[in-house]
Amino acid sequence: MADSSFDIVSKVERQEVDNALNQAAKEISQRYDFKGVGASIAWSGEKIEMRANAEERVKAVLDIFQSKLIKRGISLKSLDAGEPQASGKEYKIFASIEEGISQENAKKVAKIIRDEGPKGVKAQVQGDELRVSSKSRDDLQAIIALLKGKDLDFAIQFTNYR
């Protein structure tokens, strides 16, 4: 019988991020406490740019955006937001969406699987994802449960289970 396998990936649905950004922009435009402070959120190339006339306000814009991402099922671990920067009379925060598992993070996950997972489970790095294979599907389920229980500093999803 052939080995069963699944892939560990770190992908973000671009459309869901776009929807969260649009919802946040709509809420910012309608909220009373953001009237007249120049608060906005928009795409700036591949980054997301948040701006307002005070540091607290721009942090509040980031907070609204994060709550919209959570409601859309996107992990905040994939959001990389910088610190507020003063730019003339306003403050800006640039944020980016991280996708793909870096080589060092893939090695960390593979080491966790080797050290704490059932014997006979193999993990191979394939580009920006990780393929986990085993003869036993129960072992693969145990690996998924093990990784969900770990507090990794990046978002992971399990795909291609067969």
PDB file of C-alpha atoms in Angstrom, residues 5-142:
ATOM      1  CA  SER A   5       0.658  12.179   2.956  1.00  0.00           C
ATOM      2  CA  PHE A   6      -0.331  15.793   3.478  1.00  0.00           C
ATOM      3  CA  ASP A   7       1.302  19.167   2.929  1.00  0.00           C
ATOM      4  CA  ILE A   8       1.968  21.832   5.545  1.00  0.00           C
ATOM      5  CA  VAL A   9       1.676  25.253   3.907  1.00  0.00           C
ATOM      6  CA  SER A  10       1.427  28.877   4.935  1.00  0.00           C
ATOM      7  CA  LYS A  11      -0.946  30.525   2.487  1.00  0.00           C
ATOM      8  CA  VAL A  12      -3.356  33.408   2.861  1.00  0.00           C
ATOM      9  CA  GLU A  13      -6.427  33.908   0.710  1.00  0.00           C
ATOM     10  CA  ARG A  14      -5.748  37.296  -0.929  1.00  0.00           C
ATOM     11  CA  GLN A  15      -9.466  37.919  -1.493  1.00  0.00           C
ATOM     12  CA  GLU A  16     -10.226  37.448   2.217  1.00  0.00           C
ATOM     13  CA  VAL A  17      -7.494  39.966   3.133  1.00  0.00           C
ATOM     14  CA  ASP A  18      -8.987  42.374   0.592  1.00  0.00           C
ATOM     15  CA  ASN A  19     -12.473  41.872   2.087  1.00  0.00           C
ATOM     16  CA  ALA A  20     -11.141  42.492   5.621  1.00  0.00           C
ATOM     17  CA  LEU A  21      -9.373  45.646   4.424  1.00  0.00           C
ATOM     18  CA  ASN A  22     -12.543  46.941   2.747  1.00  0.00           C
ATOM     19  CA  GLN A  23     -14.607  46.227   5.885  1.00  0.00           C
ATOM     20  CA  ALA A  24     -12.047  48.033   8.042  1.00  0.00           C
ATOM     21  CA  ALA A  25     -12.020  51.033   5.657  1.00  0.00           C
ATOM     22  CA  LYS A  26     -15.826  51.193   5.783  1.00  0.00           C
ATOM     23  CA  GLU A  27     -15.880  51.053   9.598  1.00  0.00           C
ATOM     24  CA  ILE A  28     -13.190  53.747   9.839  1.00  0.00           C
ATOM     25  CA  SER A  29     -15.142  56.047   7.514  1.00  0.00           C
ATOM     26  CA  GLN A  30     -18.342  55.593   9.562  1.00  0.00           C
ATOM     27  CA  ARG A  31     -17.072  55.728  13.151  1.00  0.00           C
ATOM     28  CA  TYR A  32     -17.566  58.975  15.033  1.00  0.00           C
ATOM     29  CA  ASP A  33     -14.183  58.863  16.794  1.00  0.00           C
ATOM     30  CA  PHE A  34     -12.403  58.817  13.406  1.00  0.00           C
ATOM     31  CA  LYS A  35     -14.167  61.883  11.985  1.00  0.00           C
ATOM     32  CA  GLY A  36     -11.714  64.591  10.952  1.00  0.00           C
ATOM     33  CA  VAL A  37      -8.521  62.744  11.944  1.00  0.00           C
ATOM     34  CA  GLY A  38      -7.507  61.654   8.437  1.00  0.00           C
ATOM     35  CA  ALA A  39      -7.662  57.965   9.315  1.00  0.00           C
ATOM     36  CA  SER A  40      -7.443  55.592   6.355  1.00  0.00           C
ATOM     37  CA  ILE A  41      -6.341  52.098   5.341  1.00  0.00           C
ATOM     38  CA  ALA A  42      -5.488  51.025   1.785  1.00  0.00           C
ATOM     39  CA  TRP A  43      -3.225  48.848  -0.337  1.00  0.00           C
ATOM     40  CA  SER A  44       0.085  50.465  -1.224  1.00  0.00           C
ATOM     41  CA  GLY A  45       1.591  48.058  -3.733  1.00  0.00           C
ATOM     42  CA  GLU A  46       2.037  44.739  -1.909  1.00  0.00           C
ATOM     43  CA  LYS A  47       1.879  46.395   1.520  1.00  0.00           C
ATOM     44  CA  ILE A  48      -1.085  47.707   3.487  1.00  0.00           C
ATOM     45  CA  GLU A  49      -0.777  51.350   4.528  1.00  0.00           C
ATOM     46  CA  MET A  50      -2.626  52.715   7.558  1.00  0.00           C
ATOM     47  CA  ARG A  51      -2.507  56.428   8.350  1.00  0.00           C
ATOM     48  CA  ALA A  52      -3.981  58.892  10.866  1.00  0.00           C
ATOM     49  CA  ASN A  53      -3.013  62.182  12.509  1.00  0.00           C
ATOM     50  CA  ALA A  54      -2.021  60.634  15.883  1.00  0.00           C
ATOM     51  CA  GLU A  55      -0.084  57.557  16.938  1.00  0.00           C
ATOM     52  CA  GLU A  56      -3.001  56.221  19.023  1.00  0.00           C
ATOM     53  CA  ARG A  57      -5.405  56.656  16.099  1.00  0.00           C
ATOM     54  CA  VAL A  58      -3.193  54.763  13.650  1.00  0.00           C
ATOM     55  CA  LYS A  59      -2.847  51.959  16.227  1.00  0.00           C
ATOM     56  CA  ALA A  60      -6.655  51.898  16.495  1.00  0.00           C
ATOM     57  CA  VAL A  61      -6.860  51.531  12.682  1.00  0.00           C
ATOM     58  CA  LEU A  62      -4.492  48.537  12.932  1.00  0.00           C
ATOM     59  CA  ASP A  63      -6.639  47.074  15.723  1.00  0.00           C
ATOM     60  CA  ILE A  64      -9.799  47.360  13.602  1.00  0.00           C
ATOM     61  CA  PHE A  65      -8.023  45.689  10.650  1.00  0.00           C
ATOM     62  CA  GLN A  66      -6.793  42.850  12.887  1.00  0.00           C
ATOM     63  CA  SER A  67     -10.316  42.236  14.212  1.00  0.00           C
ATOM     64  CA  LYS A  68     -11.637  42.059  10.632  1.00  0.00           C
ATOM     65  CA  LEU A  69      -8.894  39.549   9.704  1.00  0.00           C
ATOM     66  CA  ILE A  70      -9.829  37.359  12.684  1.00  0.00           C
ATOM     67  CA  LYS A  71     -13.517  37.426  11.706  1.00  0.00           C
ATOM     68  CA  ARG A  72     -12.513  36.279   8.211  1.00  0.00           C
ATOM     69  CA  GLY A  73     -10.505  33.352   9.582  1.00  0.00           C
ATOM     70  CA  ILE A  74      -7.038  34.704   8.780  1.00  0.00           C
ATOM     71  CA  SER A  75      -4.362  34.114  11.412  1.00  0.00           C
ATOM     72  CA  LEU A  76      -2.694  37.252  12.764  1.00  0.00           C
ATOM     73  CA  LYS A  77       0.603  35.343  12.583  1.00  0.00           C
ATOM     74  CA  SER A  78       0.580  35.973   8.830  1.00  0.00           C
ATOM     75  CA  LEU A  79       0.253  39.756   9.355  1.00  0.00           C
ATOM     76  CA  ASP A  80       3.575  41.542   9.759  1.00  0.00           C
ATOM     77  CA  ALA A  81       2.831  45.081  10.950  1.00  0.00           C
ATOM     78  CA  GLY A  82       5.574  47.619  11.561  1.00  0.00           C
ATOM     79  CA  GLU A  83       5.763  50.330  14.187  1.00  0.00           C
ATOM     80  CA  PRO A  84       4.008  53.701  13.726  1.00  0.00           C
ATOM     81  CA  GLN A  85       6.240  56.173  11.898  1.00  0.00           C
ATOM     82  CA  ALA A  86       5.821  59.937  11.947  1.00  0.00           C
ATOM     83  CA  SER A  87       5.537  61.364   8.444  1.00  0.00           C
ATOM     84  CA  GLY A  88       4.986  65.104   8.450  1.00  0.00           C
ATOM     85  CA  LYS A  89       1.807  65.765  10.418  1.00  0.00           C
ATOM     86  CA  GLU A  90       0.557  62.187  10.271  1.00  0.00           C
ATOM     87  CA  TYR A  91       1.528  58.725  11.445  1.00  0.00           C
ATOM     88  CA  LYS A  92       1.738  55.658   9.218  1.00  0.00           C
ATOM     89  CA  ILE A  93       1.955  51.912   9.784  1.00  0.00           C
ATOM     90  CA  PHE A  94       2.958  49.598   6.948  1.00  0.00           C
ATOM     91  CA  ALA A  95       1.900  45.968   7.188  1.00  0.00           C
ATOM     92  CA  SER A  96       2.520  43.011   4.905  1.00  0.00           C
ATOM     93  CA  ILE A  97       1.001  39.566   4.579  1.00  0.00           C
ATOM     94  CA  GLU A  98       3.564  36.777   5.030  1.00  0.00           C
ATOM     95  CA  GLU A  99       3.124  33.684   2.874  1.00  0.00           C
ATOM     96  CA  GLY A 100       5.173  30.539   2.486  1.00  0.00           C
ATOM     97  CA  ILE A 101       7.221  28.705   5.087  1.00  0.00           C
ATOM     98  CA  SER A 102      10.852  29.840   5.216  1.00  0.00           C
ATOM     99  CA  GLN A 103      13.618  27.222   5.124  1.00  0.00           C
ATOM    100  CA  GLU A 104      14.475  27.692   8.811  1.00  0.00           C
ATOM    101  CA  ASN A 105      10.807  27.437   9.887  1.00  0.00           C
ATOM    102  CA  ALA A 106      10.367  24.321   7.725  1.00  0.00           C
ATOM    103  CA  LYS A 107      13.415  22.794   9.446  1.00  0.00           C
ATOM    104  CA  LYS A 108      11.922  23.640  12.877  1.00  0.00           C
ATOM    105  CA  VAL A 109       8.646  21.884  11.972  1.00  0.00           C
ATOM    106  CA  ALA A 110      10.506  18.869  10.542  1.00  0.00           C
ATOM    107  CA  LYS A 111      12.549  18.634  13.764  1.00  0.00           C
ATOM    108  CA  ILE A 112       9.359  18.725  15.883  1.00  0.00           C
ATOM    109  CA  ILE A 113       7.898  15.930  13.732  1.00  0.00           C
ATOM    110  CA  ARG A 114      11.103  13.854  14.037  1.00  0.00           C
ATOM    111  CA  ASP A 115      11.538  14.377  17.781  1.00  0.00           C
ATOM    112  CA  GLU A 116       7.963  14.267  19.086  1.00  0.00           C
ATOM    113  CA  GLY A 117       5.966  12.535  16.355  1.00  0.00           C
ATOM    114  CA  PRO A 118       5.362   8.821  15.814  1.00  0.00           C
ATOM    115  CA  LYS A 119       8.185   6.767  14.303  1.00  0.00           C
ATOM    116  CA  GLY A 120       8.100   6.115  10.564  1.00  0.00           C
ATOM    117  CA  VAL A 121       6.823   9.588   9.672  1.00  0.00           C
ATOM    118  CA  LYS A 122       8.900  11.413   7.067  1.00  0.00           C
ATOM    119  CA  ALA A 123       8.948  15.181   6.513  1.00  0.00           C
ATOM    120  CA  GLN A 124      10.531  16.720   3.394  1.00  0.00           C
ATOM    121  CA  VAL A 125      10.936  20.392   2.558  1.00  0.00           C
ATOM    122  CA  GLN A 126       9.579  21.203  -0.912  1.00  0.00           C
ATOM    123  CA  GLY A 127      10.115  24.856  -1.736  1.00  0.00           C
ATOM    124  CA  ASP A 128       7.976  26.906   0.655  1.00  0.00           C
ATOM    125  CA  GLU A 129       5.963  23.944   1.939  1.00  0.00           C
ATOM    126  CA  LEU A 130       6.544  20.724   3.828  1.00  0.00           C
ATOM    127  CA  ARG A 131       5.362  17.239   2.717  1.00  0.00           C
ATOM    128  CA  VAL A 132       4.676  14.807   5.550  1.00  0.00           C
ATOM    129  CA  SER A 133       4.219  11.130   4.676  1.00  0.00           C
ATOM    130  CA  SER A 134       3.662   7.894   6.564  1.00  0.00           C
ATOM    131  CA  LYS A 135       2.233   4.416   6.002  1.00  0.00           C
ATOM    132  CA  SER A 136      -0.339   5.004   8.759  1.00  0.00           C
ATOM    133  CA  ARG A 137      -3.044   7.653   8.442  1.00  0.00           C
ATOM    134  CA  ASP A 138      -3.396   7.597  12.237  1.00  0.00           C
ATOM    135  CA  ASP A 139       0.223   8.777  12.502  1.00  0.00           C
ATOM    136  CA  LEU A 140      -0.568  11.664  10.149  1.00  0.00           C
ATOM    137  CA  GLN A 141      -3.580  12.621  12.283  1.00  0.00           C
ATOM    138  CA  ALA A 142      -1.302  12.544  15.345  1.00  0.00           C
TER     139      ALA A 142
END
